[in-house]
PDB file of C-alpha atoms in Angstrom:
ATOM      1  CA  UNK A  10       7.360 -28.653 -34.985  1.00  0.00           C
ATOM      2  CA  UNK A  11       5.895 -26.650 -32.334  1.00  0.00           C
ATOM      3  CA  UNK A  12       4.966 -23.425 -33.335  1.00  0.00           C
ATOM      4  CA  UNK A  13       6.859 -19.751 -32.304  1.00  0.00           C
ATOM      5  CA  UNK A  14       5.478 -17.650 -29.796  1.00  0.00           C
ATOM      6  CA  UNK A  15       7.030 -14.239 -28.939  1.00  0.00           C
ATOM      7  CA  UNK A  16       8.023 -14.029 -25.444  1.00  0.00           C
ATOM      8  CA  UNK A  17       5.978 -12.581 -22.863  1.00  0.00           C
ATOM      9  CA  UNK A  18       6.731  -9.245 -20.628  1.00  0.00           C
ATOM     10  CA  UNK A  19       8.716  -9.870 -17.789  1.00  0.00           C
ATOM     11  CA  UNK A  20       6.563  -9.717 -14.292  1.00  0.00           C
ATOM     12  CA  UNK A  21       8.129  -6.858 -12.870  1.00  0.00           C
ATOM     13  CA  UNK A  22       8.427  -6.237  -8.814  1.00  0.00           C
ATOM     14  CA  UNK A  23       7.902  -2.651  -7.268  1.00  0.00           C
ATOM     15  CA  UNK A  24      10.950  -3.128  -5.169  1.00  0.00           C
ATOM     16  CA  UNK A  25       9.565  -0.377  -2.979  1.00  0.00           C
ATOM     17  CA  UNK A  26       9.120  -1.365   0.907  1.00  0.00           C
ATOM     18  CA  UNK A  27       5.370  -2.173   1.782  1.00  0.00           C
ATOM     19  CA  UNK A  28       5.224   0.018   4.242  1.00  0.00           C
ATOM     20  CA  UNK A  29       5.781   3.152   1.682  1.00  0.00           C
ATOM     21  CA  UNK A  30       3.509   1.766  -0.695  1.00  0.00           C
ATOM     22  CA  UNK A  31       0.966   2.095   2.209  1.00  0.00           C
ATOM     23  CA  UNK A  32       1.641   5.239   2.982  1.00  0.00           C
ATOM     24  CA  UNK A  33       1.770   6.458  -0.667  1.00  0.00           C
ATOM     25  CA  UNK A  34      -1.762   5.308  -1.297  1.00  0.00           C
ATOM     26  CA  UNK A  35      -3.310   5.765   1.587  1.00  0.00           C
ATOM     27  CA  UNK A  36      -4.922   2.756   3.309  1.00  0.00           C
ATOM     28  CA  UNK A  37      -4.160  -0.671   4.191  1.00  0.00           C
ATOM     29  CA  UNK A  38      -5.481  -3.617   2.794  1.00  0.00           C
ATOM     30  CA  UNK A  39      -5.846  -5.834   5.410  1.00  0.00           C
ATOM     31  CA  UNK A  40      -5.849 -10.296   3.728  1.00  0.00           C
ATOM     32  CA  UNK A  41      -8.298 -11.813   6.971  1.00  0.00           C
ATOM     33  CA  UNK A  42     -10.161 -14.577   6.577  1.00  0.00           C
ATOM     34  CA  UNK A  43     -13.620 -14.707   5.298  1.00  0.00           C
ATOM     35  CA  UNK A  44     -15.256 -15.319   8.564  1.00  0.00           C
ATOM     36  CA  UNK A  45     -13.847 -12.771  10.343  1.00  0.00           C
ATOM     37  CA  UNK A  46     -16.688 -10.642  12.119  1.00  0.00           C
ATOM     38  CA  UNK A  47     -17.013  -7.058  12.342  1.00  0.00           C
ATOM     39  CA  UNK A  48     -15.890  -5.964  15.979  1.00  0.00           C
ATOM     40  CA  UNK A  49     -13.769  -8.754  15.904  1.00  0.00           C
ATOM     41  CA  UNK A  50     -10.122  -9.092  17.281  1.00  0.00           C
ATOM     42  CA  UNK A  51      -8.516  -9.225  13.866  1.00  0.00           C
ATOM     43  CA  UNK A  52     -10.317  -6.127  12.667  1.00  0.00           C
ATOM     44  CA  UNK A  53      -9.195  -4.235  15.552  1.00  0.00           C
ATOM     45  CA  UNK A  54      -5.824  -5.164  14.898  1.00  0.00           C
ATOM     46  CA  UNK A  55      -5.834  -3.634  11.337  1.00  0.00           C
ATOM     47  CA  UNK A  56      -7.825  -0.497  12.059  1.00  0.00           C
ATOM     48  CA  UNK A  57      -4.779  -0.362  15.371  1.00  0.00           C
ATOM     49  CA  UNK A  58      -2.326  -0.789  11.954  1.00  0.00           C
ATOM     50  CA  UNK A  59      -3.871   1.580   9.667  1.00  0.00           C
ATOM     51  CA  UNK A  60      -4.384   4.415  12.745  1.00  0.00           C
ATOM     52  CA  UNK A  61      -0.171   4.042  13.167  1.00  0.00           C
ATOM     53  CA  UNK A  62       0.738   3.362   9.533  1.00  0.00           C
ATOM     54  CA  UNK A  63      -1.614   5.946   8.261  1.00  0.00           C
ATOM     55  CA  UNK A  64      -2.729   8.293  10.496  1.00  0.00           C
ATOM     56  CA  UNK A  65      -6.688   7.145  10.855  1.00  0.00           C
ATOM     57  CA  UNK A  66      -8.321   3.772  12.474  1.00  0.00           C
ATOM     58  CA  UNK A  67     -10.695   3.649   9.267  1.00  0.00           C
ATOM     59  CA  UNK A  68      -7.956   4.111   6.365  1.00  0.00           C
ATOM     60  CA  UNK A  69      -8.136   0.226   5.747  1.00  0.00           C
ATOM     61  CA  UNK A  70      -9.282  -2.323   3.098  1.00  0.00           C
ATOM     62  CA  UNK A  71     -10.479  -5.864   4.000  1.00  0.00           C
ATOM     63  CA  UNK A  72      -9.414  -8.362   1.487  1.00  0.00           C
ATOM     64  CA  UNK A  73     -10.726 -11.920   1.871  1.00  0.00           C
ATOM     65  CA  UNK A  74      -8.648 -14.645   1.944  1.00  0.00           C
ATOM     66  CA  UNK A  75      -8.966 -18.114   2.715  1.00  0.00           C
ATOM     67  CA  UNK A  76      -6.870 -20.316   4.052  1.00  0.00           C
ATOM     68  CA  UNK A  77      -6.169 -21.136   0.458  1.00  0.00           C
ATOM     69  CA  UNK A  78      -5.317 -18.346  -0.988  1.00  0.00           C
ATOM     70  CA  UNK A  79      -3.789 -16.425   1.845  1.00  0.00           C
ATOM     71  CA  UNK A  80      -0.177 -16.695   0.701  1.00  0.00           C
ATOM     72  CA  UNK A  81      -1.013 -16.163  -2.950  1.00  0.00           C
ATOM     73  CA  UNK A  82      -3.008 -12.863  -2.529  1.00  0.00           C
ATOM     74  CA  UNK A  83      -0.126 -11.838   0.299  1.00  0.00           C
ATOM     75  CA  UNK A  84       2.981 -12.397  -2.216  1.00  0.00           C
ATOM     76  CA  UNK A  85       0.994 -11.232  -5.447  1.00  0.00           C
ATOM     77  CA  UNK A  86       0.683  -7.957  -2.805  1.00  0.00           C
ATOM     78  CA  UNK A  87      -2.940  -8.385  -3.081  1.00  0.00           C
ATOM     79  CA  UNK A  88      -2.747  -7.257   0.610  1.00  0.00           C
ATOM     80  CA  UNK A  89      -0.310  -5.731   2.576  1.00  0.00           C
ATOM     81  CA  UNK A  90      -0.559  -7.710   5.454  1.00  0.00           C
ATOM     82  CA  UNK A  91      -2.046 -10.876   7.253  1.00  0.00           C
ATOM     83  CA  UNK A  92      -4.040 -11.105  10.052  1.00  0.00           C
ATOM     84  CA  UNK A  93      -5.084 -14.302  11.984  1.00  0.00           C
ATOM     85  CA  UNK A  94      -4.530 -17.820  11.869  1.00  0.00           C
ATOM     86  CA  UNK A  95      -1.123 -17.382  10.545  1.00  0.00           C
ATOM     87  CA  UNK A  96       2.073 -19.519  11.752  1.00  0.00           C
ATOM     88  CA  UNK A  97       5.209 -18.699  12.144  1.00  0.00           C
ATOM     89  CA  UNK A  98       7.237 -21.872  10.810  1.00  0.00           C
ATOM     90  CA  UNK A  99      10.830 -21.813   9.353  1.00  0.00           C
ATOM     91  CA  UNK A 100       9.546 -22.665   5.268  1.00  0.00           C
ATOM     92  CA  UNK A 101       7.715 -20.089   5.279  1.00  0.00           C
ATOM     93  CA  UNK A 102       9.786 -17.778   6.504  1.00  0.00           C
ATOM     94  CA  UNK A 103      12.613 -19.348   4.008  1.00  0.00           C
ATOM     95  CA  UNK A 104      10.346 -20.441   0.887  1.00  0.00           C
ATOM     96  CA  UNK A 105       6.163 -21.303   1.012  1.00  0.00           C
ATOM     97  CA  UNK A 106       5.949 -23.770  -2.342  1.00  0.00           C
ATOM     98  CA  UNK A 107       2.783 -22.523  -2.808  1.00  0.00           C
ATOM     99  CA  UNK A 108       3.882 -18.599  -3.098  1.00  0.00           C
ATOM    100  CA  UNK A 109       6.869 -19.120  -4.394  1.00  0.00           C
ATOM    101  CA  UNK A 110       8.312 -17.024  -1.797  1.00  0.00           C
ATOM    102  CA  UNK A 111       8.926 -16.892   1.514  1.00  0.00           C
ATOM    103  CA  UNK A 112       7.852 -14.254   4.513  1.00  0.00           C
ATOM    104  CA  UNK A 113       8.307 -11.919   7.305  1.00  0.00           C
ATOM    105  CA  UNK A 114       7.006 -12.167  10.296  1.00  0.00           C
ATOM    106  CA  UNK A 115       6.060  -9.910  12.828  1.00  0.00           C
ATOM    107  CA  UNK A 116       6.191 -11.050  16.948  1.00  0.00           C
ATOM    108  CA  UNK A 117       3.546 -13.570  18.379  1.00  0.00           C
ATOM    109  CA  UNK A 118       0.563 -11.530  19.418  1.00  0.00           C
ATOM    110  CA  UNK A 119      -1.782 -13.834  20.513  1.00  0.00           C
ATOM    111  CA  UNK A 120      -1.860 -17.450  21.109  1.00  0.00           C
ATOM    112  CA  UNK A 121      -4.772 -19.723  21.386  1.00  0.00           C
ATOM    113  CA  UNK A 122      -3.485 -22.498  22.279  1.00  0.00           C
ATOM    114  CA  UNK A 123      -1.483 -25.954  22.071  1.00  0.00           C
ATOM    115  CA  UNK A 124      -2.604 -29.222  23.048  1.00  0.00           C
ATOM    116  CA  UNK A 125      -0.995 -32.511  22.306  1.00  0.00           C
ATOM    117  CA  UNK A 126      -1.815 -35.916  21.544  1.00  0.00           C
ATOM    118  CA  UNK A 127      -0.553 -39.562  20.736  1.00  0.00           C
ATOM    119  CA  UNK A 128       1.371 -42.008  22.581  1.00  0.00           C
ATOM    120  CA  UNK A 129       1.729 -41.031  26.862  1.00  0.00           C
ATOM    121  CA  UNK A 130       5.704 -40.816  26.338  1.00  0.00           C
ATOM    122  CA  UNK A 131       6.020 -38.756  23.206  1.00  0.00           C
ATOM    123  CA  UNK A 132       3.337 -36.422  25.298  1.00  0.00           C
ATOM    124  CA  UNK A 133       5.065 -36.170  28.458  1.00  0.00           C
ATOM    125  CA  UNK A 134       8.361 -35.693  26.071  1.00  0.00           C
ATOM    126  CA  UNK A 135       7.212 -32.721  24.216  1.00  0.00           C
ATOM    127  CA  UNK A 136       5.339 -30.914  27.079  1.00  0.00           C
ATOM    128  CA  UNK A 137       9.069 -31.194  29.270  1.00  0.00           C
ATOM    129  CA  UNK A 138      10.640 -30.177  25.807  1.00  0.00           C
ATOM    130  CA  UNK A 139      13.073 -33.041  25.620  1.00  0.00           C
ATOM    131  CA  UNK A 140      14.882 -34.071  23.020  1.00  0.00           C
ATOM    132  CA  UNK A 141      16.587 -36.667  24.170  1.00  0.00           C
ATOM    133  CA  UNK A 142      16.974 -40.420  25.107  1.00  0.00           C
ATOM    134  CA  UNK A 143      13.707 -42.477  24.049  1.00  0.00           C
ATOM    135  CA  UNK A 144      12.393 -38.551  22.897  1.00  0.00           C
ATOM    136  CA  UNK A 145      14.718 -38.448  20.567  1.00  0.00           C
ATOM    137  CA  UNK A 146      12.531 -39.669  18.396  1.00  0.00           C
ATOM    138  CA  UNK A 147      10.057 -37.198  18.913  1.00  0.00           C
ATOM    139  CA  UNK A 148       7.585 -35.513  16.063  1.00  0.00           C
ATOM    140  CA  UNK A 149       5.401 -32.724  16.691  1.00  0.00           C
ATOM    141  CA  UNK A 150       3.106 -32.217  13.970  1.00  0.00           C
ATOM    142  CA  UNK A 151       0.556 -29.462  14.022  1.00  0.00           C
ATOM    143  CA  UNK A 152      -2.846 -29.009  12.462  1.00  0.00           C
ATOM    144  CA  UNK A 153      -4.815 -25.343  12.045  1.00  0.00           C
TER     145      UNK A 153
END
């Protein structure tokens, strides 16, 4: 027979909005890729958000992330926002499997380029945004 174990405490969830939490704390925690350099666009964006939310551009903490850990860190509230290299997909908005939760995205603030590769016919379909006729079987995969 399996041994009886006491139930563990259920996880707690702070339902206070992130904005209120950040303002009460007095600084924002920005999840940035480990390779972000001082003076980079992403760090400047973190400082800009801190300036608006806290009133002081130096009221931030960098939370190092990787592509494999960033969503889990955000979901567990280890960071208040992620900056850079994130793509908005319906799957991430509704429920990202690796984090077990959905996320809210801002409007895109930067595009770093996009190109299509593959069969010439389908490249033309993608570039001209056609989804009918021969283009009806077009599939687009994203590589980041």
